[in-house]
XYZ file of C-alpha atoms in Angstrom:
94
model
C 94.768 28.931 199.748
C 91.502 26.531 200.095
C 91.537 27.697 204.263
C 91.889 31.580 202.969
C 89.096 31.541 200.777
C 86.986 29.700 202.946
C 87.537 32.358 205.347
C 86.841 34.830 203.083
C 83.527 33.401 202.194
C 82.418 32.664 205.936
C 83.135 36.785 206.452
C 81.205 37.521 203.356
C 77.955 35.085 204.584
C 78.627 36.381 208.336
C 78.820 32.636 209.306
C 81.255 33.081 212.191
C 81.807 29.299 213.614
C 82.431 25.745 211.340
C 78.966 23.855 211.335
C 78.852 24.623 207.764
C 82.123 24.910 206.525
C 81.803 21.572 204.367
C 78.859 22.752 202.963
C 80.622 26.239 202.085
C 83.410 24.227 200.564
C 80.761 22.256 198.072
C 79.433 25.512 197.131
C 82.959 26.927 196.613
C 83.685 23.449 194.255
C 80.064 24.077 192.352
C 80.803 27.840 191.950
C 84.363 27.055 190.439
C 82.675 24.761 188.397
C 79.951 26.524 187.050
C 82.244 29.826 186.270
C 84.551 27.435 184.356
C 81.266 25.664 182.451
C 80.888 29.775 181.647
C 83.919 30.041 179.705
C 85.677 32.352 182.899
C 89.388 30.466 183.845
C 89.880 30.283 187.669
C 91.651 32.994 188.907
C 91.955 33.838 192.336
C 94.481 36.489 191.944
C 91.396 38.446 190.156
C 89.434 39.895 192.393
C 86.567 40.060 190.157
C 86.724 36.113 189.666
C 86.243 35.942 193.650
C 83.516 38.617 193.897
C 81.847 35.854 191.245
C 82.497 32.977 193.474
C 81.060 34.882 197.015
C 77.909 36.037 194.704
C 77.282 32.430 193.925
C 77.939 31.147 197.284
C 76.060 33.495 199.007
C 73.197 33.098 196.721
C 72.734 28.974 196.803
C 74.003 29.129 200.930
C 71.162 31.712 201.441
C 68.327 29.925 199.259
C 69.772 26.045 199.954
C 66.222 25.304 200.861
C 64.364 27.728 198.577
C 62.996 26.309 195.202
C 60.954 28.935 194.031
C 61.901 31.241 191.281
C 61.525 34.704 192.470
C 62.610 38.439 191.131
C 65.889 37.931 193.256
C 67.446 35.588 191.480
C 66.828 37.271 187.956
C 68.529 39.888 189.964
C 71.586 37.518 190.547
C 71.759 36.282 187.370
C 71.938 39.664 185.726
C 74.487 40.624 188.534
C 76.360 37.376 187.794
C 76.151 37.526 183.544
C 78.666 41.135 183.638
C 80.915 39.882 186.475
C 81.338 36.541 183.900
C 81.700 38.498 180.442
C 84.383 40.555 182.133
C 86.249 37.739 183.496
C 85.843 35.893 180.199
C 87.263 39.509 178.651
C 90.196 39.286 180.984
C 90.968 35.810 180.693
C 90.731 35.624 176.995
C 88.188 33.594 176.830
C 85.777 35.870 174.751
């Protein structure tokens, strides 16, 4: 599962080499923890859960050196909040 998700993340990020595999794996673990702390149960059978992981990983990966809060961070936050709210309902963690 871990290798499969890494490949999905790399496809989503448009990364086709192994240089960033460790970094992407760390972002994935952080995204899982972020969702757990938001009250979402880990569920890789849910395409919505996987999408939330991809959104978080992509956001962090693309902005790893940018510490400014900009308009895109507010948009990402808003869209991620919607996904998390739905996942809470799906997993029964309302």
